[in-house]
Amino acid sequence: MSEKKEALVPELDELLHKFTELLTGEATPERVEMVKVWCLYTTMAKAMPPLILHWGSEPEHQAARNQIREIIEQIKQWNQAKNQTQ
């Protein structure tokens, strides 16, 4: 039985929800999770590029790397669509 963990900083969850809404046009639970992945991955890539390059070059991480790329591309598409309707 999995218990839902309490957020360490609940206000950050609220901020992430609003950020997702402003970035993609809506803040569904799936989009919030995708934005979390995008934020974390891009932050790590900027802070430690060699780590990300090494991780992404490992054969066992190819599927995950491709999934992250798809998430990033989807977020870009949602953002572009949102910006075009404004």
JSON list of N, CA and C in Angstrom, two decimals:
[
{"chain": "A", "resi": 1, "resn": "MET", "atom": "N", "xyz": [0.83, -1.17, 0.00]},
{"chain": "A", "resi": 1, "resn": "MET", "atom": "CA", "xyz": [0.00, 0.00, 0.00]},
{"chain": "A", "resi": 1, "resn": "MET", "atom": "C", "xyz": [0.89, 1.24, 0.00]},
{"chain": "A", "resi": 2, "resn": "SER", "atom": "N", "xyz": [0.72, 2.02, -1.02]},
{"chain": "A", "resi": 2, "resn": "SER", "atom": "CA", "xyz": [1.55, 3.22, -1.08]},
{"chain": "A", "resi": 2, "resn": "SER", "atom": "C", "xyz": [0.83, 4.39, -0.43]},
{"chain": "A", "resi": 3, "resn": "GLU", "atom": "N", "xyz": [1.56, 5.07, 0.39]},
{"chain": "A", "resi": 3, "resn": "GLU", "atom": "CA", "xyz": [1.02, 6.25, 1.04]},
{"chain": "A", "resi": 3, "resn": "GLU", "atom": "C", "xyz": [1.48, 7.48, 0.27]},
{"chain": "A", "resi": 4, "resn": "LYS", "atom": "N", "xyz": [0.60, 8.43, 0.13]},
{"chain": "A", "resi": 4, "resn": "LYS", "atom": "CA", "xyz": [0.99, 9.66, -0.54]},
{"chain": "A", "resi": 4, "resn": "LYS", "atom": "C", "xyz": [1.89, 10.47, 0.38]},
{"chain": "A", "resi": 5, "resn": "LYS", "atom": "N", "xyz": [3.05, 10.82, -0.13]},
{"chain": "A", "resi": 5, "resn": "LYS", "atom": "CA", "xyz": [3.99, 11.59, 0.67]},
{"chain": "A", "resi": 5, "resn": "LYS", "atom": "C", "xyz": [3.55, 13.04, 0.71]},
{"chain": "A", "resi": 6, "resn": "GLU", "atom": "N", "xyz": [3.75, 13.65, 1.87]},
{"chain": "A", "resi": 6, "resn": "GLU", "atom": "CA", "xyz": [3.47, 15.08, 1.99]},
{"chain": "A", "resi": 6, "resn": "GLU", "atom": "C", "xyz": [4.59, 15.85, 1.31]},
{"chain": "A", "resi": 7, "resn": "ALA", "atom": "N", "xyz": [4.25, 16.93, 0.67]},
{"chain": "A", "resi": 7, "resn": "ALA", "atom": "CA", "xyz": [5.25, 17.76, 0.01]},
{"chain": "A", "resi": 7, "resn": "ALA", "atom": "C", "xyz": [6.14, 18.41, 1.06]},
{"chain": "A", "resi": 8, "resn": "LEU", "atom": "N", "xyz": [7.42, 18.43, 0.77]},
{"chain": "A", "resi": 8, "resn": "LEU", "atom": "CA", "xyz": [8.37, 19.07, 1.67]},
{"chain": "A", "resi": 8, "resn": "LEU", "atom": "C", "xyz": [8.08, 20.56, 1.79]},
{"chain": "A", "resi": 9, "resn": "VAL", "atom": "N", "xyz": [7.76, 21.17, 0.63]},
{"chain": "A", "resi": 9, "resn": "VAL", "atom": "CA", "xyz": [7.39, 22.59, 0.60]},
{"chain": "A", "resi": 9, "resn": "VAL", "atom": "C", "xyz": [6.08, 22.68, -0.21]},
{"chain": "A", "resi": 10, "resn": "PRO", "atom": "N", "xyz": [4.93, 22.61, 0.47]},
{"chain": "A", "resi": 10, "resn": "PRO", "atom": "CA", "xyz": [3.65, 22.59, -0.24]},
{"chain": "A", "resi": 10, "resn": "PRO", "atom": "C", "xyz": [3.47, 23.78, -1.20]},
{"chain": "A", "resi": 11, "resn": "GLU", "atom": "N", "xyz": [3.98, 24.92, -0.82]},
{"chain": "A", "resi": 11, "resn": "GLU", "atom": "CA", "xyz": [3.83, 26.11, -1.68]},
{"chain": "A", "resi": 11, "resn": "GLU", "atom": "C", "xyz": [4.54, 25.92, -3.02]},
{"chain": "A", "resi": 12, "resn": "LEU", "atom": "N", "xyz": [5.59, 25.11, -3.02]},
{"chain": "A", "resi": 12, "resn": "LEU", "atom": "CA", "xyz": [6.30, 24.85, -4.27]},
{"chain": "A", "resi": 12, "resn": "LEU", "atom": "C", "xyz": [5.43, 24.07, -5.24]},
{"chain": "A", "resi": 13, "resn": "ASP", "atom": "N", "xyz": [4.62, 23.16, -4.70]},
{"chain": "A", "resi": 13, "resn": "ASP", "atom": "CA", "xyz": [3.68, 22.43, -5.55]},
{"chain": "A", "resi": 13, "resn": "ASP", "atom": "C", "xyz": [2.68, 23.38, -6.19]},
{"chain": "A", "resi": 14, "resn": "GLU", "atom": "N", "xyz": [2.21, 24.34, -5.42]},
{"chain": "A", "resi": 14, "resn": "GLU", "atom": "CA", "xyz": [1.28, 25.34, -5.95]},
{"chain": "A", "resi": 14, "resn": "GLU", "atom": "C", "xyz": [1.96, 26.17, -7.05]},
{"chain": "A", "resi": 15, "resn": "LEU", "atom": "N", "xyz": [3.20, 26.54, -6.80]},
{"chain": "A", "resi": 15, "resn": "LEU", "atom": "CA", "xyz": [3.96, 27.32, -7.78]},
{"chain": "A", "resi": 15, "resn": "LEU", "atom": "C", "xyz": [4.18, 26.50, -9.06]},
{"chain": "A", "resi": 16, "resn": "LEU", "atom": "N", "xyz": [4.51, 25.22, -8.91]},
{"chain": "A", "resi": 16, "resn": "LEU", "atom": "CA", "xyz": [4.70, 24.34, -10.07]},
{"chain": "A", "resi": 16, "resn": "LEU", "atom": "C", "xyz": [3.40, 24.20, -10.86]},
{"chain": "A", "resi": 17, "resn": "HIS", "atom": "N", "xyz": [2.29, 24.08, -10.16]},
{"chain": "A", "resi": 17, "resn": "HIS", "atom": "CA", "xyz": [0.99, 23.99, -10.83]},
{"chain": "A", "resi": 17, "resn": "HIS", "atom": "C", "xyz": [0.73, 25.24, -11.67]},
{"chain": "A", "resi": 18, "resn": "LYS", "atom": "N", "xyz": [0.95, 26.41, -11.09]},
{"chain": "A", "resi": 18, "resn": "LYS", "atom": "CA", "xyz": [0.73, 27.67, -11.82]},
{"chain": "A", "resi": 18, "resn": "LYS", "atom": "C", "xyz": [1.73, 27.82, -12.96]},
{"chain": "A", "resi": 19, "resn": "PHE", "atom": "N", "xyz": [2.99, 27.45, -12.73]},
{"chain": "A", "resi": 19, "resn": "PHE", "atom": "CA", "xyz": [4.01, 27.51, -13.78]},
{"chain": "A", "resi": 19, "resn": "PHE", "atom": "C", "xyz": [3.61, 26.63, -14.96]},
{"chain": "A", "resi": 20, "resn": "THR", "atom": "N", "xyz": [3.14, 25.42, -14.66]},
{"chain": "A", "resi": 20, "resn": "THR", "atom": "CA", "xyz": [2.70, 24.50, -15.72]},
{"chain": "A", "resi": 20, "resn": "THR", "atom": "C", "xyz": [1.55, 25.10, -16.51]},
{"chain": "A", "resi": 21, "resn": "GLU", "atom": "N", "xyz": [0.60, 25.69, -15.81]},
{"chain": "A", "resi": 21, "resn": "GLU", "atom": "CA", "xyz": [-0.54, 26.32, -16.47]},
{"chain": "A", "resi": 21, "resn": "GLU", "atom": "C", "xyz": [-0.09, 27.45, -17.40]},
{"chain": "A", "resi": 22, "resn": "LEU", "atom": "N", "xyz": [0.79, 28.30, -16.91]},
{"chain": "A", "resi": 22, "resn": "LEU", "atom": "CA", "xyz": [1.26, 29.42, -17.73]},
{"chain": "A", "resi": 22, "resn": "LEU", "atom": "C", "xyz": [2.15, 28.96, -18.88]},
{"chain": "A", "resi": 23, "resn": "LEU", "atom": "N", "xyz": [2.89, 27.88, -18.68]},
{"chain": "A", "resi": 23, "resn": "LEU", "atom": "CA", "xyz": [3.80, 27.39, -19.71]},
{"chain": "A", "resi": 23, "resn": "LEU", "atom": "C", "xyz": [3.08, 26.62, -20.80]},
{"chain": "A", "resi": 24, "resn": "THR", "atom": "N", "xyz": [2.11, 25.78, -20.41]},
{"chain": "A", "resi": 24, "resn": "THR", "atom": "CA", "xyz": [1.50, 24.87, -21.38]},
{"chain": "A", "resi": 24, "resn": "THR", "atom": "C", "xyz": [0.04, 25.16, -21.70]},
{"chain": "A", "resi": 25, "resn": "GLY", "atom": "N", "xyz": [-0.59, 26.04, -20.92]},
{"chain": "A", "resi": 25, "resn": "GLY", "atom": "CA", "xyz": [-1.99, 26.35, -21.18]},
{"chain": "A", "resi": 25, "resn": "GLY", "atom": "C", "xyz": [-2.95, 25.67, -20.23]},
{"chain": "A", "resi": 26, "resn": "GLU", "atom": "N", "xyz": [-2.52, 24.58, -19.61]},
{"chain": "A", "resi": 26, "resn": "GLU", "atom": "CA", "xyz": [-3.35, 23.93, -18.59]},
{"chain": "A", "resi": 26, "resn": "GLU", "atom": "C", "xyz": [-2.46, 23.09, -17.70]},
{"chain": "A", "resi": 27, "resn": "ALA", "atom": "N", "xyz": [-2.92, 22.84, -16.49]},
{"chain": "A", "resi": 27, "resn": "ALA", "atom": "CA", "xyz": [-2.10, 22.14, -15.50]},
{"chain": "A", "resi": 27, "resn": "ALA", "atom": "C", "xyz": [-2.76, 20.84, -15.06]},
{"chain": "A", "resi": 28, "resn": "THR", "atom": "N", "xyz": [-2.82, 19.88, -15.97]},
{"chain": "A", "resi": 28, "resn": "THR", "atom": "CA", "xyz": [-3.32, 18.55, -15.60]},
{"chain": "A", "resi": 28, "resn": "THR", "atom": "C", "xyz": [-2.23, 17.85, -14.78]},
{"chain": "A", "resi": 29, "resn": "PRO", "atom": "N", "xyz": [-2.59, 16.84, -14.00]},
{"chain": "A", "resi": 29, "resn": "PRO", "atom": "CA", "xyz": [-1.55, 16.11, -13.25]},
{"chain": "A", "resi": 29, "resn": "PRO", "atom": "C", "xyz": [-0.44, 15.57, -14.15]},
{"chain": "A", "resi": 30, "resn": "GLU", "atom": "N", "xyz": [-0.80, 15.08, -15.33]},
{"chain": "A", "resi": 30, "resn": "GLU", "atom": "CA", "xyz": [0.21, 14.56, -16.26]},
{"chain": "A", "resi": 30, "resn": "GLU", "atom": "C", "xyz": [1.16, 15.67, -16.72]},
{"chain": "A", "resi": 31, "resn": "ARG", "atom": "N", "xyz": [0.61, 16.82, -17.06]},
{"chain": "A", "resi": 31, "resn": "ARG", "atom": "CA", "xyz": [1.45, 17.93, -17.50]},
{"chain": "A", "resi": 31, "resn": "ARG", "atom": "C", "xyz": [2.36, 18.42, -16.38]},
{"chain": "A", "resi": 32, "resn": "VAL", "atom": "N", "xyz": [1.85, 18.46, -15.16]},
{"chain": "A", "resi": 32, "resn": "VAL", "atom": "CA", "xyz": [2.67, 18.88, -14.03]},
{"chain": "A", "resi": 32, "resn": "VAL", "atom": "C", "xyz": [3.86, 17.93, -13.88]},
{"chain": "A", "resi": 33, "resn": "GLU", "atom": "N", "xyz": [3.63, 16.63, -13.99]},
{"chain": "A", "resi": 33, "resn": "GLU", "atom": "CA", "xyz": [4.72, 15.66, -13.89]},
{"chain": "A", "resi": 33, "resn": "GLU", "atom": "C", "xyz": [5.71, 15.82, -15.04]},
{"chain": "A", "resi": 34, "resn": "MET", "atom": "N", "xyz": [5.20, 16.10, -16.22]},
{"chain": "A", "resi": 34, "resn": "MET", "atom": "CA", "xyz": [6.09, 16.31, -17.37]},
{"chain": "A", "resi": 34, "resn": "MET", "atom": "C", "xyz": [6.94, 17.56, -17.18]},
{"chain": "A", "resi": 35, "resn": "VAL", "atom": "N", "xyz": [6.35, 18.60, -16.65]},
{"chain": "A", "resi": 35, "resn": "VAL", "atom": "CA", "xyz": [7.11, 19.83, -16.39]},
{"chain": "A", "resi": 35, "resn": "VAL", "atom": "C", "xyz": [8.16, 19.59, -15.30]},
{"chain": "A", "resi": 36, "resn": "LYS", "atom": "N", "xyz": [7.84, 18.77, -14.31]},
{"chain": "A", "resi": 36, "resn": "LYS", "atom": "CA", "xyz": [8.84, 18.42, -13.29]},
{"chain": "A", "resi": 36, "resn": "LYS", "atom": "C", "xyz": [10.05, 17.76, -13.95]},
{"chain": "A", "resi": 37, "resn": "VAL", "atom": "N", "xyz": [9.80, 16.81, -14.84]},
{"chain": "A", "resi": 37, "resn": "VAL", "atom": "CA", "xyz": [10.89, 16.12, -15.54]},
{"chain": "A", "resi": 37, "resn": "VAL", "atom": "C", "xyz": [11.70, 17.12, -16.35]},
{"chain": "A", "resi": 38, "resn": "TRP", "atom": "N", "xyz": [11.00, 17.97, -17.08]},
{"chain": "A", "resi": 38, "resn": "TRP", "atom": "CA", "xyz": [11.65, 18.98, -17.92]},
{"chain": "A", "resi": 38, "resn": "TRP", "atom": "C", "xyz": [12.52, 19.92, -17.08]},
{"chain": "A", "resi": 39, "resn": "CYS", "atom": "N", "xyz": [11.98, 20.42, -15.98]},
{"chain": "A", "resi": 39, "resn": "CYS", "atom": "CA", "xyz": [12.72, 21.33, -15.11]},
{"chain": "A", "resi": 39, "resn": "CYS", "atom": "C", "xyz": [13.97, 20.67, -14.54]},
{"chain": "A", "resi": 40, "resn": "LEU", "atom": "N", "xyz": [13.80, 19.48, -14.02]},
{"chain": "A", "resi": 40, "resn": "LEU", "atom": "CA", "xyz": [14.92, 18.78, -13.39]},
{"chain": "A", "resi": 40, "resn": "LEU", "atom": "C", "xyz": [16.00, 18.44, -14.41]},
{"chain": "A", "resi": 41, "resn": "TYR", "atom": "N", "xyz": [15.60, 17.91, -15.54]},
{"chain": "A", "resi": 41, "resn": "TYR", "atom": "CA", "xyz": [16.58, 17.51, -16.56]},
{"chain": "A", "resi": 41, "resn": "TYR", "atom": "C", "xyz": [17.33, 18.71, -17.13]},
{"chain": "A", "resi": 42, "resn": "THR", "atom": "N", "xyz": [16.61, 19.78, -17.46]},
{"chain": "A", "resi": 42, "resn": "THR", "atom": "CA", "xyz": [17.30, 20.95, -18.04]},
{"chain": "A", "resi": 42, "resn": "THR", "atom": "C", "xyz": [18.21, 21.62, -17.01]},
{"chain": "A", "resi": 43, "resn": "THR", "atom": "N", "xyz": [17.81, 21.61, -15.76]},
{"chain": "A", "resi": 43, "resn": "THR", "atom": "CA", "xyz": [18.66, 22.18, -14.71]},
{"chain": "A", "resi": 43, "resn": "THR", "atom": "C", "xyz": [19.94, 21.35, -14.57]},
{"chain": "A", "resi": 44, "resn": "MET", "atom": "N", "xyz": [19.79, 20.02, -14.56]},
{"chain": "A", "resi": 44, "resn": "MET", "atom": "CA", "xyz": [20.98, 19.17, -14.46]},
{"chain": "A", "resi": 44, "resn": "MET", "atom": "C", "xyz": [21.88, 19.32, -15.68]},
{"chain": "A", "resi": 45, "resn": "ALA", "atom": "N", "xyz": [21.26, 19.44, -16.86]},
{"chain": "A", "resi": 45, "resn": "ALA", "atom": "CA", "xyz": [22.05, 19.59, -18.09]},
{"chain": "A", "resi": 45, "resn": "ALA", "atom": "C", "xyz": [22.86, 20.89, -18.09]},
{"chain": "A", "resi": 46, "resn": "LYS", "atom": "N", "xyz": [22.30, 21.93, -17.52]},
{"chain": "A", "resi": 46, "resn": "LYS", "atom": "CA", "xyz": [23.01, 23.21, -17.44]},
{"chain": "A", "resi": 46, "resn": "LYS", "atom": "C", "xyz": [24.07, 23.19, -16.34]},
{"chain": "A", "resi": 47, "resn": "ALA", "atom": "N", "xyz": [23.77, 22.54, -15.22]},
{"chain": "A", "resi": 47, "resn": "ALA", "atom": "CA", "xyz": [24.69, 22.53, -14.09]},
{"chain": "A", "resi": 47, "resn": "ALA", "atom": "C", "xyz": [25.86, 21.56, -14.28]},
{"chain": "A", "resi": 48, "resn": "MET", "atom": "N", "xyz": [25.58, 20.41, -14.88]},
{"chain": "A", "resi": 48, "resn": "MET", "atom": "CA", "xyz": [26.61, 19.38, -15.05]},
{"chain": "A", "resi": 48, "resn": "MET", "atom": "C", "xyz": [26.48, 18.69, -16.41]},
{"chain": "A", "resi": 49, "resn": "PRO", "atom": "N", "xyz": [26.80, 19.42, -17.50]},
{"chain": "A", "resi": 49, "resn": "PRO", "atom": "CA", "xyz": [26.66, 18.83, -18.83]},
{"chain": "A", "resi": 49, "resn": "PRO", "atom": "C", "xyz": [27.39, 17.50, -19.02]},
{"chain": "A", "resi": 50, "resn": "PRO", "atom": "N", "xyz": [28.62, 17.35, -18.50]},
{"chain": "A", "resi": 50, "resn": "PRO", "atom": "CA", "xyz": [29.29, 16.06, -18.70]},
{"chain": "A", "resi": 50, "resn": "PRO", "atom": "C", "xyz": [28.52, 14.88, -18.09]},
{"chain": "A", "resi": 51, "resn": "LEU", "atom": "N", "xyz": [27.89, 15.10, -16.95]},
{"chain": "A", "resi": 51, "resn": "LEU", "atom": "CA", "xyz": [27.11, 14.03, -16.32]},
{"chain": "A", "resi": 51, "resn": "LEU", "atom": "C", "xyz": [25.96, 13.61, -17.23]},
{"chain": "A", "resi": 52, "resn": "ILE", "atom": "N", "xyz": [25.24, 14.58, -17.75]},
{"chain": "A", "resi": 52, "resn": "ILE", "atom": "CA", "xyz": [24.10, 14.28, -18.62]},
{"chain": "A", "resi": 52, "resn": "ILE", "atom": "C", "xyz": [24.57, 13.60, -19.91]},
{"chain": "A", "resi": 53, "resn": "LEU", "atom": "N", "xyz": [25.67, 14.07, -20.48]},
{"chain": "A", "resi": 53, "resn": "LEU", "atom": "CA", "xyz": [26.20, 13.44, -21.69]},
{"chain": "A", "resi": 53, "resn": "LEU", "atom": "C", "xyz": [26.60, 11.99, -21.43]},
{"chain": "A", "resi": 54, "resn": "HIS", "atom": "N", "xyz": [27.26, 11.77, -20.32]},
{"chain": "A", "resi": 54, "resn": "HIS", "atom": "CA", "xyz": [27.67, 10.40, -19.98]},
{"chain": "A", "resi": 54, "resn": "HIS", "atom": "C", "xyz": [26.44, 9.52, -19.75]},
{"chain": "A", "resi": 55, "resn": "TRP", "atom": "N", "xyz": [25.50, 10.00, -18.96]},
{"chain": "A", "resi": 55, "resn": "TRP", "atom": "CA", "xyz": [24.30, 9.23, -18.66]},
{"chain": "A", "resi": 55, "resn": "TRP", "atom": "C", "xyz": [23.55, 8.88, -19.95]},
{"chain": "A", "resi": 56, "resn": "GLY", "atom": "N", "xyz": [23.40, 9.88, -20.82]},
{"chain": "A", "resi": 56, "resn": "GLY", "atom": "CA", "xyz": [22.66, 9.68, -22.07]},
{"chain": "A", "resi": 56, "resn": "GLY", "atom": "C", "xyz": [23.36, 8.77, -23.05]},
{"chain": "A", "resi": 57, "resn": "SER", "atom": "N", "xyz": [24.66, 8.61, -22.91]},
{"chain": "A", "resi": 57, "resn": "SER", "atom": "CA", "xyz": [25.41, 7.76, -23.84]},
{"chain": "A", "resi": 57, "resn": "SER", "atom": "C", "xyz": [25.38, 6.29, -23.45]},
{"chain": "A", "resi": 58, "resn": "GLU", "atom": "N", "xyz": [24.95, 6.00, -22.25]},
{"chain": "A", "resi": 58, "resn": "GLU", "atom": "CA", "xyz": [24.88, 4.62, -21.78]},
{"chain": "A", "resi": 58, "resn": "GLU", "atom": "C", "xyz": [23.70, 3.91, -22.45]},
{"chain": "A", "resi": 59, "resn": "PRO", "atom": "N", "xyz": [23.94, 2.73, -23.04]},
{"chain": "A", "resi": 59, "resn": "PRO", "atom": "CA", "xyz": [22.85, 2.01, -23.74]},
{"chain": "A", "resi": 59, "resn": "PRO", "atom": "C", "xyz": [21.61, 1.76, -22.89]},
{"chain": "A", "resi": 60, "resn": "GLU", "atom": "N", "xyz": [21.80, 1.50, -21.59]},
{"chain": "A", "resi": 60, "resn": "GLU", "atom": "CA", "xyz": [20.63, 1.20, -20.76]},
{"chain": "A", "resi": 60, "resn": "GLU", "atom": "C", "xyz": [19.76, 2.42, -20.48]},
{"chain": "A", "resi": 61, "resn": "HIS", "atom": "N", "xyz": [20.25, 3.60, -20.84]},
{"chain": "A", "resi": 61, "resn": "HIS", "atom": "CA", "xyz": [19.49, 4.83, -20.61]},
{"chain": "A", "resi": 61, "resn": "HIS", "atom": "C", "xyz": [18.90, 5.43, -21.89]},
{"chain": "A", "resi": 62, "resn": "GLN", "atom": "N", "xyz": [19.08, 4.75, -23.01]},
{"chain": "A", "resi": 62, "resn": "GLN", "atom": "CA", "xyz": [18.60, 5.29, -24.29]},
{"chain": "A", "resi": 62, "resn": "GLN", "atom": "C", "xyz": [17.09, 5.51, -24.30]},
{"chain": "A", "resi": 63, "resn": "ALA", "atom": "N", "xyz": [16.34, 4.55, -23.80]},
{"chain": "A", "resi": 63, "resn": "ALA", "atom": "CA", "xyz": [14.88, 4.68, -23.80]},
{"chain": "A", "resi": 63, "resn": "ALA", "atom": "C", "xyz": [14.44, 5.85, -22.92]},
{"chain": "A", "resi": 64, "resn": "ALA", "atom": "N", "xyz": [15.06, 5.99, -21.76]},
{"chain": "A", "resi": 64, "resn": "ALA", "atom": "CA", "xyz": [14.71, 7.10, -20.86]},
{"chain": "A", "resi": 64, "resn": "ALA", "atom": "C", "xyz": [15.08, 8.43, -21.49]},
{"chain": "A", "resi": 65, "resn": "ARG", "atom": "N", "xyz": [16.25, 8.49, -22.11]},
{"chain": "A", "resi": 65, "resn": "ARG", "atom": "CA", "xyz": [16.68, 9.73, -22.77]},
{"chain": "A", "resi": 65, "resn": "ARG", "atom": "C", "xyz": [15.70, 10.11, -23.88]},
{"chain": "A", "resi": 66, "resn": "ASN", "atom": "N", "xyz": [15.28, 9.13, -24.66]},
{"chain": "A", "resi": 66, "resn": "ASN", "atom": "CA", "xyz": [14.31, 9.41, -25.73]},
{"chain": "A", "resi": 66, "resn": "ASN", "atom": "C", "xyz": [12.97, 9.86, -25.16]},
{"chain": "A", "resi": 67, "resn": "GLN", "atom": "N", "xyz": [12.55, 9.27, -24.05]},
{"chain": "A", "resi": 67, "resn": "GLN", "atom": "CA", "xyz": [11.30, 9.67, -23.41]},
{"chain": "A", "resi": 67, "resn": "GLN", "atom": "C", "xyz": [11.40, 11.11, -22.91]},
{"chain": "A", "resi": 68, "resn": "ILE", "atom": "N", "xyz": [12.52, 11.47, -22.34]},
{"chain": "A", "resi": 68, "resn": "ILE", "atom": "CA", "xyz": [12.72, 12.85, -21.87]},
{"chain": "A", "resi": 68, "resn": "ILE", "atom": "C", "xyz": [12.70, 13.81, -23.05]},
{"chain": "A", "resi": 69, "resn": "ARG", "atom": "N", "xyz": [13.33, 13.44, -24.14]},
{"chain": "A", "resi": 69, "resn": "ARG", "atom": "CA", "xyz": [13.30, 14.28, -25.34]},
{"chain": "A", "resi": 69, "resn": "ARG", "atom": "C", "xyz": [11.87, 14.48, -25.84]},
{"chain": "A", "resi": 70, "resn": "GLU", "atom": "N", "xyz": [11.07, 13.43, -25.82]},
{"chain": "A", "resi": 70, "resn": "GLU", "atom": "CA", "xyz": [9.68, 13.53, -26.25]},
{"chain": "A", "resi": 70, "resn": "GLU", "atom": "C", "xyz": [8.90, 14.46, -25.32]},
{"chain": "A", "resi": 71, "resn": "ILE", "atom": "N", "xyz": [9.14, 14.36, -24.04]},
{"chain": "A", "resi": 71, "resn": "ILE", "atom": "CA", "xyz": [8.48, 15.24, -23.07]},
{"chain": "A", "resi": 71, "resn": "ILE", "atom": "C", "xyz": [8.85, 16.69, -23.34]},
{"chain": "A", "resi": 72, "resn": "ILE", "atom": "N", "xyz": [10.14, 16.95, -23.56]},
{"chain": "A", "resi": 72, "resn": "ILE", "atom": "CA", "xyz": [10.59, 18.32, -23.83]},
{"chain": "A", "resi": 72, "resn": "ILE", "atom": "C", "xyz": [9.95, 18.85, -25.10]},
{"chain": "A", "resi": 73, "resn": "GLU", "atom": "N", "xyz": [9.88, 18.03, -26.13]},
{"chain": "A", "resi": 73, "resn": "GLU", "atom": "CA", "xyz": [9.27, 18.45, -27.39]},
{"chain": "A", "resi": 73, "resn": "GLU", "atom": "C", "xyz": [7.78, 18.73, -27.22]},
{"chain": "A", "resi": 74, "resn": "GLN", "atom": "N", "xyz": [7.09, 17.89, -26.45]},
{"chain": "A", "resi": 74, "resn": "GLN", "atom": "CA", "xyz": [5.65, 18.10, -26.22]},
{"chain": "A", "resi": 74, "resn": "GLN", "atom": "C", "xyz": [5.41, 19.39, -25.47]},
{"chain": "A", "resi": 75, "resn": "ILE", "atom": "N", "xyz": [6.22, 19.68, -24.47]},
{"chain": "A", "resi": 75, "resn": "ILE", "atom": "CA", "xyz": [6.07, 20.93, -23.71]},
{"chain": "A", "resi": 75, "resn": "ILE", "atom": "C", "xyz": [6.30, 22.12, -24.63]},
{"chain": "A", "resi": 76, "resn": "LYS", "atom": "N", "xyz": [7.28, 22.04, -25.51]},
{"chain": "A", "resi": 76, "resn": "LYS", "atom": "CA", "xyz": [7.53, 23.13, -26.47]},
{"chain": "A", "resi": 76, "resn": "LYS", "atom": "C", "xyz": [6.31, 23.34, -27.37]},
{"chain": "A", "resi": 77, "resn": "GLN", "atom": "N", "xyz": [5.73, 22.24, -27.83]},
{"chain": "A", "resi": 77, "resn": "GLN", "atom": "CA", "xyz": [4.55, 22.34, -28.71]},
{"chain": "A", "resi": 77, "resn": "GLN", "atom": "C", "xyz": [3.37, 22.97, -27.97]},
{"chain": "A", "resi": 78, "resn": "TRP", "atom": "N", "xyz": [3.13, 22.55, -26.74]},
{"chain": "A", "resi": 78, "resn": "TRP", "atom": "CA", "xyz": [2.04, 23.13, -25.96]},
{"chain": "A", "resi": 78, "resn": "TRP", "atom": "C", "xyz": [2.28, 24.62, -25.74]},
{"chain": "A", "resi": 79, "resn": "ASN", "atom": "N", "xyz": [3.52, 24.98, -25.45]},
{"chain": "A", "resi": 79, "resn": "ASN", "atom": "CA", "xyz": [3.84, 26.38, -25.21]},
{"chain": "A", "resi": 79, "resn": "ASN", "atom": "C", "xyz": [3.64, 27.22, -26.47]},
{"chain": "A", "resi": 80, "resn": "GLN", "atom": "N", "xyz": [4.08, 26.71, -27.61]},
{"chain": "A", "resi": 80, "resn": "GLN", "atom": "CA", "xyz": [3.89, 27.42, -28.87]},
{"chain": "A", "resi": 80, "resn": "GLN", "atom": "C", "xyz": [2.42, 27.58, -29.20]},
{"chain": "A", "resi": 81, "resn": "ALA", "atom": "N", "xyz": [1.65, 26.53, -29.00]},
{"chain": "A", "resi": 81, "resn": "ALA", "atom": "CA", "xyz": [0.20, 26.60, -29.28]},
{"chain": "A", "resi": 81, "resn": "ALA", "atom": "C", "xyz": [-0.47, 27.61, -28.35]},
{"chain": "A", "resi": 82, "resn": "LYS", "atom": "N", "xyz": [-0.08, 27.62, -27.09]},
{"chain": "A", "resi": 82, "resn": "LYS", "atom": "CA", "xyz": [-0.65, 28.57, -26.12]},
{"chain": "A", "resi": 82, "resn": "LYS", "atom": "C", "xyz": [-0.31, 29.99, -26.52]},
{"chain": "A", "resi": 83, "resn": "ASN", "atom": "N", "xyz": [0.93, 30.21, -26.92]},
{"chain": "A", "resi": 83, "resn": "ASN", "atom": "CA", "xyz": [1.37, 31.56, -27.30]},
{"chain": "A", "resi": 83, "resn": "ASN", "atom": "C", "xyz": [0.70, 32.04, -28.58]},
{"chain": "A", "resi": 84, "resn": "GLN", "atom": "N", "xyz": [0.36, 31.15, -29.48]},
{"chain": "A", "resi": 84, "resn": "GLN", "atom": "CA", "xyz": [-0.30, 31.53, -30.73]},
{"chain": "A", "resi": 84, "resn": "GLN", "atom": "C", "xyz": [-1.75, 31.94, -30.52]},
{"chain": "A", "resi": 85, "resn": "THR", "atom": "N", "xyz": [-2.38, 31.42, -29.46]},
{"chain": "A", "resi": 85, "resn": "THR", "atom": "CA", "xyz": [-3.78, 31.73, -29.22]},
{"chain": "A", "resi": 85, "resn": "THR", "atom": "C", "xyz": [-3.95, 33.01, -28.40]},
{"chain": "A", "resi": 86, "resn": "GLN", "atom": "N", "xyz": [-2.87, 33.56, -27.90]},
{"chain": "A", "resi": 86, "resn": "GLN", "atom": "CA", "xyz": [-2.98, 34.77, -27.08]},
{"chain": "A", "resi": 86, "resn": "GLN", "atom": "C", "xyz": [-2.99, 36.01, -27.94]}
]
